[in-house]
XYZ file of C-alpha atoms in Angstrom:
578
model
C 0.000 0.000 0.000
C 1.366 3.254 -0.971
C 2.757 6.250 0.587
C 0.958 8.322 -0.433
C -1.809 11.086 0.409
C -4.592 8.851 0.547
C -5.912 5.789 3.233
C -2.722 3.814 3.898
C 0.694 3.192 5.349
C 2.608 0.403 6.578
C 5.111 -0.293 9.376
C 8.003 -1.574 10.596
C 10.076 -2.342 13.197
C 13.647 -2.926 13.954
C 15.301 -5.348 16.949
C 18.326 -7.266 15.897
C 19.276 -10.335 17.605
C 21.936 -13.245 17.197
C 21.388 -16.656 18.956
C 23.176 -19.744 20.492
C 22.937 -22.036 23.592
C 23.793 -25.119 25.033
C 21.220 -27.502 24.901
C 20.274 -30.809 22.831
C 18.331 -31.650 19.987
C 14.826 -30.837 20.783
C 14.339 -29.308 24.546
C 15.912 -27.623 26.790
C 15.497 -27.550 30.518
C 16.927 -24.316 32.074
C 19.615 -24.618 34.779
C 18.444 -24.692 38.663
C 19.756 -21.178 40.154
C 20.390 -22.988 43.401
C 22.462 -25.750 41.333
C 24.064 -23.313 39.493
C 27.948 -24.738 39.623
C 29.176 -23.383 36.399
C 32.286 -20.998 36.195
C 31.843 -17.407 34.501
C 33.814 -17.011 31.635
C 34.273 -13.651 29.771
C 33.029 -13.753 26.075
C 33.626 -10.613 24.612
C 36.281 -7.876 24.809
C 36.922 -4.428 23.229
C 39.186 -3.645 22.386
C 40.072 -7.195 20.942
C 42.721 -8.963 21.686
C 45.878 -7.889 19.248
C 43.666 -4.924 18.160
C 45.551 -2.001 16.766
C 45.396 1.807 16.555
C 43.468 1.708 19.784
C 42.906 5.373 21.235
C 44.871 6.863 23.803
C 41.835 6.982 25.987
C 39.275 4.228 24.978
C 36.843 2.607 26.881
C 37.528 -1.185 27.653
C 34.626 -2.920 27.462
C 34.100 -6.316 28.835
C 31.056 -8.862 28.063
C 30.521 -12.163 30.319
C 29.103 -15.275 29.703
C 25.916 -14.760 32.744
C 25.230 -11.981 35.321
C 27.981 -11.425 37.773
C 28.311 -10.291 41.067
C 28.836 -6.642 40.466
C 30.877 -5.630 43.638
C 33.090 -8.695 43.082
C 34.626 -6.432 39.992
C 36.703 -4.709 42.750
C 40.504 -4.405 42.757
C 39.919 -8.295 40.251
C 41.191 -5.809 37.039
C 44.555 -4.831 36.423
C 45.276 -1.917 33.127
C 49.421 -1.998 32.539
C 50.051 0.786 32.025
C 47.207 3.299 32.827
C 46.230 1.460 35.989
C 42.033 0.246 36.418
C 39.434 3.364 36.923
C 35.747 3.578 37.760
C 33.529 0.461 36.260
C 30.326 1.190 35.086
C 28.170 -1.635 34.436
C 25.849 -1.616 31.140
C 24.049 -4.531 32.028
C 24.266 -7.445 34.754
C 26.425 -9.738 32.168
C 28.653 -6.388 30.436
C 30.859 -3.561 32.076
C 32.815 -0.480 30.669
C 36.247 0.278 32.493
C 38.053 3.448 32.379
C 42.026 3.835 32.778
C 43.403 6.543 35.140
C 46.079 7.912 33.079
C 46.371 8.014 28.717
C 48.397 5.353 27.389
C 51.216 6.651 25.330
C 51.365 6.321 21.235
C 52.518 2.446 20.644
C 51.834 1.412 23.929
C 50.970 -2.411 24.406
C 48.165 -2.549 27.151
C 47.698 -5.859 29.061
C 43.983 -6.290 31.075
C 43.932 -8.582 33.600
C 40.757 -10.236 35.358
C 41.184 -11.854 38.593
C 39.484 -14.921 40.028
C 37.726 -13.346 42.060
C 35.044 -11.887 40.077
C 32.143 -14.529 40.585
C 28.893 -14.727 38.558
C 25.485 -14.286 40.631
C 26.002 -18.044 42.841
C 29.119 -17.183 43.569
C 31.157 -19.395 41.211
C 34.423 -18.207 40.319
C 36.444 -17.736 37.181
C 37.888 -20.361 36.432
C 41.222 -18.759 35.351
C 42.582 -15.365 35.259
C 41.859 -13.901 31.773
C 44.132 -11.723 30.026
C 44.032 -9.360 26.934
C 46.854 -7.388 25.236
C 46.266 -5.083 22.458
C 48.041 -1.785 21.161
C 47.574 1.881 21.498
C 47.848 4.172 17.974
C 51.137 5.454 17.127
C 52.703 7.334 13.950
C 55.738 5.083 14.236
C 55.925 1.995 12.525
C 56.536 -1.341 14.539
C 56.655 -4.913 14.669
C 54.094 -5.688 17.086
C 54.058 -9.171 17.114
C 54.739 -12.899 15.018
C 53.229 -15.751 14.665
C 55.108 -18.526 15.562
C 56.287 -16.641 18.730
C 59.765 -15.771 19.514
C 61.561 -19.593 20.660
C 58.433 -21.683 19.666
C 59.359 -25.179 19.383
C 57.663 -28.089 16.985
C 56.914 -25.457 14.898
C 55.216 -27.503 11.551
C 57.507 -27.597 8.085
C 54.408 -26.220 6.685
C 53.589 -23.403 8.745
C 53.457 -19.616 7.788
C 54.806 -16.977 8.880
C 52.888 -14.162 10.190
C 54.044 -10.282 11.173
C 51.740 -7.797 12.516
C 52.967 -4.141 12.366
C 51.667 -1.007 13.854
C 50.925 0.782 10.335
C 50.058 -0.824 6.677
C 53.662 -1.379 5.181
C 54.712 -1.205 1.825
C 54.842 -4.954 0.199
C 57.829 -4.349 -1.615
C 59.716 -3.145 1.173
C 58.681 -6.030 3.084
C 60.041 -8.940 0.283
C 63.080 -6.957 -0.099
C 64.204 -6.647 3.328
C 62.856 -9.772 5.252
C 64.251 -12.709 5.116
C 63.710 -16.408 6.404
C 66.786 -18.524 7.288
C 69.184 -21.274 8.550
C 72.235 -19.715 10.096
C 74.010 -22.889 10.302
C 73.154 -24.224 6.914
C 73.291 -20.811 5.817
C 70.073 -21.374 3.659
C 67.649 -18.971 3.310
C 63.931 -19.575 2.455
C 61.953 -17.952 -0.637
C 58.200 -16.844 0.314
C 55.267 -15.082 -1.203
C 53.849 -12.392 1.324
C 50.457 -11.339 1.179
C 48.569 -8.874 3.443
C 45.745 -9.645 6.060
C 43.810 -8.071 8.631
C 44.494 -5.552 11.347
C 48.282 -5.203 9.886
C 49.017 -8.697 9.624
C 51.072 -9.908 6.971
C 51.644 -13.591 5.881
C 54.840 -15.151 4.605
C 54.241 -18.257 2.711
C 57.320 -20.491 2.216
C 57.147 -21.868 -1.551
C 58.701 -25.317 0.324
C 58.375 -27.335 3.533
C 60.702 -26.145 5.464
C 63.645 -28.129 6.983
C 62.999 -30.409 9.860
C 64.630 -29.366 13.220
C 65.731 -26.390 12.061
C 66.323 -23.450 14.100
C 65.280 -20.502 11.573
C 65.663 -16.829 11.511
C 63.062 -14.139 10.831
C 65.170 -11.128 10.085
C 62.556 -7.765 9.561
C 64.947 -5.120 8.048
C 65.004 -1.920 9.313
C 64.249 -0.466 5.649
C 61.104 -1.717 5.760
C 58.561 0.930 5.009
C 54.904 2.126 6.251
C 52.508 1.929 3.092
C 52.821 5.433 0.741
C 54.941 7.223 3.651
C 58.506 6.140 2.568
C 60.107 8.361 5.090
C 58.779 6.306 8.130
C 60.537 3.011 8.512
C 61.095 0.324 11.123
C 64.301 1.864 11.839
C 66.767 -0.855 13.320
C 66.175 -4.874 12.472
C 63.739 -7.069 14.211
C 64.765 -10.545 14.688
C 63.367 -14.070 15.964
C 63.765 -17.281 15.933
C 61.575 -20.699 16.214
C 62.631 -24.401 15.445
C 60.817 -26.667 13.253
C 59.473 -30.099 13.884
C 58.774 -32.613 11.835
C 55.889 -32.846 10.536
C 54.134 -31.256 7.220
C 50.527 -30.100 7.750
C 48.593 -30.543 4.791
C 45.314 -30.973 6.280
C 42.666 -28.191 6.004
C 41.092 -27.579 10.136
C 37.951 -28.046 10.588
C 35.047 -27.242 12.950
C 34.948 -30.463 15.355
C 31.453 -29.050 17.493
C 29.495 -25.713 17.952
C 27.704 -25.276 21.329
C 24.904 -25.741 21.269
C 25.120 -28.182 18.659
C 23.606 -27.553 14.956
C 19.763 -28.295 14.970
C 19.171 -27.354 18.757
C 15.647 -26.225 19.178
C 14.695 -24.660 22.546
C 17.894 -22.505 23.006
C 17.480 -20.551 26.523
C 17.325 -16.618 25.538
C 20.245 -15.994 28.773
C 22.225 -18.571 27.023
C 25.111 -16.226 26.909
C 27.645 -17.803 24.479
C 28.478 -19.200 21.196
C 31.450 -22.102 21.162
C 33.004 -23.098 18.145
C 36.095 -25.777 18.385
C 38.477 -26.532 15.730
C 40.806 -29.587 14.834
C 43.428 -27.215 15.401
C 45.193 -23.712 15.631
C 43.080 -21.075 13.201
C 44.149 -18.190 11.314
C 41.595 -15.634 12.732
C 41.804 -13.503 10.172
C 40.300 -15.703 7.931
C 37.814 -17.208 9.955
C 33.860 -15.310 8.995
C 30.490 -16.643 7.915
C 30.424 -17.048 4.607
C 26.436 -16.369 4.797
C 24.175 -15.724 7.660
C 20.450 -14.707 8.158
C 20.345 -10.855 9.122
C 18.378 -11.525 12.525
C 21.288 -13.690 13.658
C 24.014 -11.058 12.622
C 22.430 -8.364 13.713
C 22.812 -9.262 17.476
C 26.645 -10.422 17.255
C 27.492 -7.395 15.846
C 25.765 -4.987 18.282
C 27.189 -6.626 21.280
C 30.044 -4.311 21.360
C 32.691 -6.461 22.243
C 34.269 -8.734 20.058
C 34.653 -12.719 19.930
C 37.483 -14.390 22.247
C 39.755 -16.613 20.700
C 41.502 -19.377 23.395
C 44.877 -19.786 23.796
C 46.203 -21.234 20.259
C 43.298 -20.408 18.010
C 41.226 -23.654 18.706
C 38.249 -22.290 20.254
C 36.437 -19.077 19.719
C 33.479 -17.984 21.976
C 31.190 -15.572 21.045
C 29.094 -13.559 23.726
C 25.090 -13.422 23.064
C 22.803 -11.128 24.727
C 19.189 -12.107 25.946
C 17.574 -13.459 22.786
C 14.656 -12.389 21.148
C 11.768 -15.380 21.621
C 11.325 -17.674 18.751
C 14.728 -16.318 16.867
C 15.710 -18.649 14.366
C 19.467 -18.619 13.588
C 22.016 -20.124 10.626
C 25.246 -19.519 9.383
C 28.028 -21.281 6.958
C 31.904 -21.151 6.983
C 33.849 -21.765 4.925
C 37.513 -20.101 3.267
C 38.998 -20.268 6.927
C 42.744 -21.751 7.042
C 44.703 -22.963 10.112
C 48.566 -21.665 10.670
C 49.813 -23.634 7.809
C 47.786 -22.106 5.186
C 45.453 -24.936 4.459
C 41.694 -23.715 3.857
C 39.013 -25.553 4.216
C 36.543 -25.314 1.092
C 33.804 -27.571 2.221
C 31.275 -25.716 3.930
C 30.402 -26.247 7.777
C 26.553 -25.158 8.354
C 24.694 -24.057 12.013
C 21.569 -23.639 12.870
C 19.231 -23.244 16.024
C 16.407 -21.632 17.278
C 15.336 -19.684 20.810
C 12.429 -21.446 22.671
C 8.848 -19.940 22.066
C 7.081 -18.144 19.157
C 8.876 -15.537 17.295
C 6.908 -11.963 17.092
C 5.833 -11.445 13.615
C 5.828 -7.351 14.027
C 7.099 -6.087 17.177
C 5.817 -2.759 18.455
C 7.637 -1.180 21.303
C 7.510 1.884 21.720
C 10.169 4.619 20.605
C 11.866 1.654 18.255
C 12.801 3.859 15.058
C 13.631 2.754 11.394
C 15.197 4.300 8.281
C 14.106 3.753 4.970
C 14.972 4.041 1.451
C 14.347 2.543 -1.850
C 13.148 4.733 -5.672
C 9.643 6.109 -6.474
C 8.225 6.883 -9.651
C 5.050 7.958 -11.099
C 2.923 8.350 -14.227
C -0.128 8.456 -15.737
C -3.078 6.209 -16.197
C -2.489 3.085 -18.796
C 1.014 3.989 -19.738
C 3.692 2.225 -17.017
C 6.775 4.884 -18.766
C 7.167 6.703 -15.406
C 7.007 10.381 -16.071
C 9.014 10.989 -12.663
C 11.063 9.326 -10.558
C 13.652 9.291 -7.933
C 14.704 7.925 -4.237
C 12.768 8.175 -1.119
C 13.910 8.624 2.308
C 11.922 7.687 5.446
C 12.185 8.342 9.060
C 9.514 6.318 11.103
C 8.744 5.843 14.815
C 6.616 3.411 16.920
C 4.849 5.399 19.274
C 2.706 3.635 22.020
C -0.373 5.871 23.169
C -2.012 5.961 26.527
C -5.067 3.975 25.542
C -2.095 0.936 24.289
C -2.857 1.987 20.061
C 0.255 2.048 18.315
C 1.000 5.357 15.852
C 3.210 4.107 13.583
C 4.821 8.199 12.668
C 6.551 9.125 9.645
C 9.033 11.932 10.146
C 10.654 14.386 7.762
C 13.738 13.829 9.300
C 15.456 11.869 11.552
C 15.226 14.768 14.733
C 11.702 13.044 14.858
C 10.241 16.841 15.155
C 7.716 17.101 12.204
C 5.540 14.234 11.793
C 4.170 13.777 8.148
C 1.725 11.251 8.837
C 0.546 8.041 10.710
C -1.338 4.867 11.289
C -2.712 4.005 13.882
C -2.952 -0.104 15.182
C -4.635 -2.229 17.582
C -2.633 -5.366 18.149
C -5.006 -8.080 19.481
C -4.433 -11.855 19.846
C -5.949 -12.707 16.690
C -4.740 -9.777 14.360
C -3.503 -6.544 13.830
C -6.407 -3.909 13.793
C -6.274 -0.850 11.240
C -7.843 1.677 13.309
C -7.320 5.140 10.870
C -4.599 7.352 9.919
C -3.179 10.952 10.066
C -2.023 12.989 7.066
C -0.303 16.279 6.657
C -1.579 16.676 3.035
C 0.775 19.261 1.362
C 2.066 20.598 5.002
C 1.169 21.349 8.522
C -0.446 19.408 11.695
C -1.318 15.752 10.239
C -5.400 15.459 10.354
C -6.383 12.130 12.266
C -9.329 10.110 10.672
C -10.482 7.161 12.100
C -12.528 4.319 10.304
C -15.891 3.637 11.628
C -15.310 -0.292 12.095
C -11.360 -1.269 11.840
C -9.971 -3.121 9.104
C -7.638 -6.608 10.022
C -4.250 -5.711 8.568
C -2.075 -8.594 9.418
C -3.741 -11.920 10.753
C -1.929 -13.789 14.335
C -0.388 -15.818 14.272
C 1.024 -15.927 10.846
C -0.294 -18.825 8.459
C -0.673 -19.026 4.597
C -4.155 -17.782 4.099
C -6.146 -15.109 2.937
C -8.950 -13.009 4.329
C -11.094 -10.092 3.387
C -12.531 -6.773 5.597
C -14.569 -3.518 4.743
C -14.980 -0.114 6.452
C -16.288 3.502 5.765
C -15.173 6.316 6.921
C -16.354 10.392 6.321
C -14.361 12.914 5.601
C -15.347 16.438 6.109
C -15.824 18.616 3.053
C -14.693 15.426 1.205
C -17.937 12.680 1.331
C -18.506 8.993 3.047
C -15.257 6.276 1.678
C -15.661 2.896 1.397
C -12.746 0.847 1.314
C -12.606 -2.924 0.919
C -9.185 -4.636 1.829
C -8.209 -8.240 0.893
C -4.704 -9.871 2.008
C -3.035 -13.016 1.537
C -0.154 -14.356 3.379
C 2.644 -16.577 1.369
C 4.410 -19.444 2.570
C 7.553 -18.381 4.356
C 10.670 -17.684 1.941
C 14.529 -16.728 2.716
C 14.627 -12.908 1.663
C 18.105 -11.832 0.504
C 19.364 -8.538 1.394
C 19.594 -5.187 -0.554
C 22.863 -5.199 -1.916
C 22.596 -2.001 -3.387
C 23.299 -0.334 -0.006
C 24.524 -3.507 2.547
C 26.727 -5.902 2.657
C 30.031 -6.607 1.064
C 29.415 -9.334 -1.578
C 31.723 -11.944 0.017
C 29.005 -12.835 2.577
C 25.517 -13.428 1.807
C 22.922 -11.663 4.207
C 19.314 -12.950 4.436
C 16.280 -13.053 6.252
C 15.195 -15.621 7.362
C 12.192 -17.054 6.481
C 10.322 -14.150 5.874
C 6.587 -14.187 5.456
C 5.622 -12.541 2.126
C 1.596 -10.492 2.277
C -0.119 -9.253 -0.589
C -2.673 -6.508 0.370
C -5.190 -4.196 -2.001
C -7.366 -2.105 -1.409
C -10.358 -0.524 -3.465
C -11.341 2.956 -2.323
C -14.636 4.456 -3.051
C -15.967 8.114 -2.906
C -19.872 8.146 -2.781
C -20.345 5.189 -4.351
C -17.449 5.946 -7.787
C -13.896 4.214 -7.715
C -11.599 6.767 -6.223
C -8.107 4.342 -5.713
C -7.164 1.220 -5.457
C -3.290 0.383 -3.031
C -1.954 -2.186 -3.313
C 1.173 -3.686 -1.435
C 3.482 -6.493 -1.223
C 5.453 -6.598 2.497
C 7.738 -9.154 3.898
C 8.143 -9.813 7.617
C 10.779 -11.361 8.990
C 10.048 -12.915 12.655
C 11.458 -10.785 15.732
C 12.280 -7.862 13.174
C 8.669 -7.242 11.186
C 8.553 -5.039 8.135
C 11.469 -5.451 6.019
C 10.612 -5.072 2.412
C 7.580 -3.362 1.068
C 6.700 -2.717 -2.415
C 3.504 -0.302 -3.264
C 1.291 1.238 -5.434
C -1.509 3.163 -5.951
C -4.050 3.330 -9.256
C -5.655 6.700 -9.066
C -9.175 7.984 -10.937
C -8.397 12.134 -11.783
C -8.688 14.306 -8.688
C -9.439 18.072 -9.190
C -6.469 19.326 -11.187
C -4.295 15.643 -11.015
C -5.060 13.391 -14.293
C -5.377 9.983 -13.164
C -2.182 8.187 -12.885
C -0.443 5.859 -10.853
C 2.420 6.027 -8.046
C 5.249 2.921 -7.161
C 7.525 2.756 -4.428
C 10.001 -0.044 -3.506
C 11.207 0.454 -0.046
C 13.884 -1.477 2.380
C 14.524 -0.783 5.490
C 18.107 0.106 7.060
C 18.674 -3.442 9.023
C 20.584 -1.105 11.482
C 21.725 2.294 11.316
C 24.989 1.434 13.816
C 26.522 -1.899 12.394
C 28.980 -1.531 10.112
C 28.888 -3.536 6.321
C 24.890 -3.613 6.704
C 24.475 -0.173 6.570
């Protein structure tokens, strides 16, 4: 149904949510408090471990696994340098730490957490945790390698990773690094590519030799990327000694918790586990594809993943999950420390206990939207305008419990242009009337005289049909006579013309497809007829909408017709779905 200046309007609604748990195949029974006997464990940092360019006075940001004991935070963290400030807790399972003093440019901060921080029945961390990452400088440094300094058993196969505090020039790199045997006097050829967060990889073009104790010589020539003038300054050296083995199997995942096909999941789950065969190159590790719901939540937790000790086991922290959320993703493309990437593809999926809301309304949610309009005139489809359309709208709950579902002219949310107004009740959601500005000024509320059902609940594949009048003053008596029919459910991709990069595929998730038109009358002669086409994805409602409108000639206007095709922003704050 269309946007425009006549009897309709549809909504939307935004909540994002990502979703895992522990718990088998079919049902879950929710842990005892009183029993409760497992250990905390912290699932999400930021900054990340081995992040880079960090500011000199961020935020760190800490997510765990349950609700913890808030007051057993104190003197359990440890900031070297810039010593552990004031903790301010964003919810029972997340808390924001300050530092007392700016860390200075190329600074590597270590955060410690002690054992004694306990979740709500008193259990323990199991371990201390620990997190180093590095503070933004101009200089250029080698931060870090992968093998470490000494490592032993080292495989003939392995690569050979460098992070550095700024992008550096590849040539610079292959020209003054090199890989060698100082007792054979041998040194290795490689092909060096670039990864993420300033990691570059140094692939030998042969196994290397078995117990071998090798030098990685960084030159001090080497360069930051277009600033030739900035170099590492003096050589950086390490060693490691090979084993003697050759890895050429591609890792794999060995087990997600909770385990693919869980139905049931507890929303206060708290974490995502994925284990691996062995070590993983993180930088390579992402879904290939995932449904938007599911992505949504991991990336607004505001912390990011934890990898264990070695790259074998990465848990993710989940927030309390939206009821009925279905979830799926694939990898695929990841390698482990040799280089060998795994092609097949390794497939999840779960779903949070309950019945998913079709069309949340809570109130003060807000959504943008955006998509091309075009109009023309009656029997010829050549649009004789067109452009793109911008939307601010805003679910506002009124006093009586009516939803006004407000379109604003920007996104201050000062000047409303228009609204509908609902009634959700356990059977459907009730058109009760609308609001329009017209050309300008104070939206006019009109209200039907018997509601029309806009959505039936709970969603099944069906049709149904209503009718209502309403009068307009200095206009006449409307009749309008809706029909709908709701699809089968179908995966929606995303818009790509304004989301995500085209190496992953976004999708809803079985999104429920509704066909709606309506035929307007003016005292008793066809004034309009709307139609629209809206999919709904389950614990986000509205996400695609396609209208239009068939129009008989009104006062000056010829009779024409109006199109819109409209998606909404998934989320305004996470990055790539923009």
């Amino acid at each position: 149904m269309t946007e425009r200046k006549s009897m309709i309007l549809l909504a939307w609604l935004a909540v994002l949510a990502l979703a895992l748990g522990a718990c088998s195949e079919s049902s879950t029974t929710p842990e005892d408090d009183d029993t409760d006997t497992t250990a905390p464990l912290v699932a999400g940092t930021s900054p990340s471990a081995g992040h880079i360019n960090v500011a000199p006075d961020a935020t760190i940001i800490v997510t765990f696994s349950e609700p913890i004991a808030q007051a057993s935070l104190a003197s359990q963290v440890t900031i070297s340098p810039g010593g552990a400030g004031a903790a301010d807790w964003q919810t029972e399972r997340q808390v924001s730490i300050a530092h007392t003093s700016a860390w200075a440019q190329g600074a590597q901060v270590t955060v410690t957490l002690g054992t004694g921080i306990t979740d709500l029945a008193g259990n323990h961390l199991a371990a201390p945790h620990a997190f180093s990452f590095f503070v933004q400088t101009n200089e250029l440094l080698l931060l870090g390698s992968e093998p470490a300094a000494g490592a032993t058993g080292v495989s003939r196969s392995a690569n050979i990773r460098l992070q550095f505090s700024r992008p550096v020039d590849m040539a610079s790199l292959s020209n003054h690094t090199t890989v060698s045997d100082p007792v054979s006097k041998a040194v290795y050829p490689y092909t060096a590519s670039v990864g993420a967060n300033n990691w570059y990889t140094l692939d030998p073009t042969a196994s290397l030799p078995a117990g071998a104790t090798l030098v990685v010589t960084v030159g001090a020539a080497v360069a930051a990327s277009g600033d030739p003038s900035t170099t590492l300054g003096e050589t950086a050296a390490f060693q490691f000694t090979t084993g003697v083995e050759v890895d050429t199997t591609p890792p794999t995942i060995v087990s997600f918790s909770p385990a693919s096909g869980s139905l049931n999941v507890p929303r206060d789950v708290g974490l995502l586990v994925i284990t691996f065969s062995e070590p993983i190159d993180p930088d390579t590790f992402d879904p290939v594809s995932w449904n938007v719901e599911f992505a949504l939540v991991v990336m607004n937790q505001g912390t990011d993943p934890v990898w264990s000790e070695g790259n074998t086991v990465l848990t993710v922290a989940l927030p309390e999950l939206p009821v009925g959320l279905e979830m799926e993703a694939a990898f695929s493309g990841f390698a482990d420390a040799s280089g060998n990437v795994q092609t097949g593809i390794h497939e999840w999926e779960a779903k949070v206990a309950g019945t998913a809301d079709i069309f949340p309304m809570v109130g003060n949610q807000w959504q943008y939207w955006y998509g091309p309009w075009s109009r023309g005139v009656a029997g010829n489809p050549a649009p004789t305008e067109h452009g793109e359309n911008y939307e601010y709208r805003r679910f506002e709950v009124q006093g009586n419990g009516d939803v006004h579902v407000v379109e604003y002219a920007s996104d201050t949310f000062v000047d409303p242009r228009r609204w509908d107004t609902y009634d959700r009740l356990a059977a459907s959601i009730e058109w009760l009337g609308f609001a329009d500005s017209g050309d300008g000024g104070t939206p006019d509320p009109i209200t039907f005289d018997s509601t029309l059902k806009f959505l039936p609940l709970p969603m099944v594949a069906g049709s149904w049909t209503d009718n209502t009048t309403v009068n307009v003053p200095g206009e006449g008596s409307y009749t309008a006579t809706l029909t709908g029919q709701v699809f089968p459910r179908e995966d929606l991709p995303l818009d790509m013309r304004k989301a995500a990069p085209p190496s992953v595929g976004y999708y809803y998730k079985g999104a429920w497809k509704v066909v709606r038109s309506m035929d307007v009358e003016l005292g008793g002669q066809w004034f309009t007829t709307l139609t629209d086409t809206t999919w709904y994805s389950p614990t986000l409602g509205p996400v695609h909408e396609i209208t239009h409108e068939d129009f008989a000639e009104r006062d000056s206007e010829p009779a024409g017709w109006y199109r819109t095709e409209m998606w909404r922003s998934p989320d305004a704050g996470v990055e790539g779905l923009k």
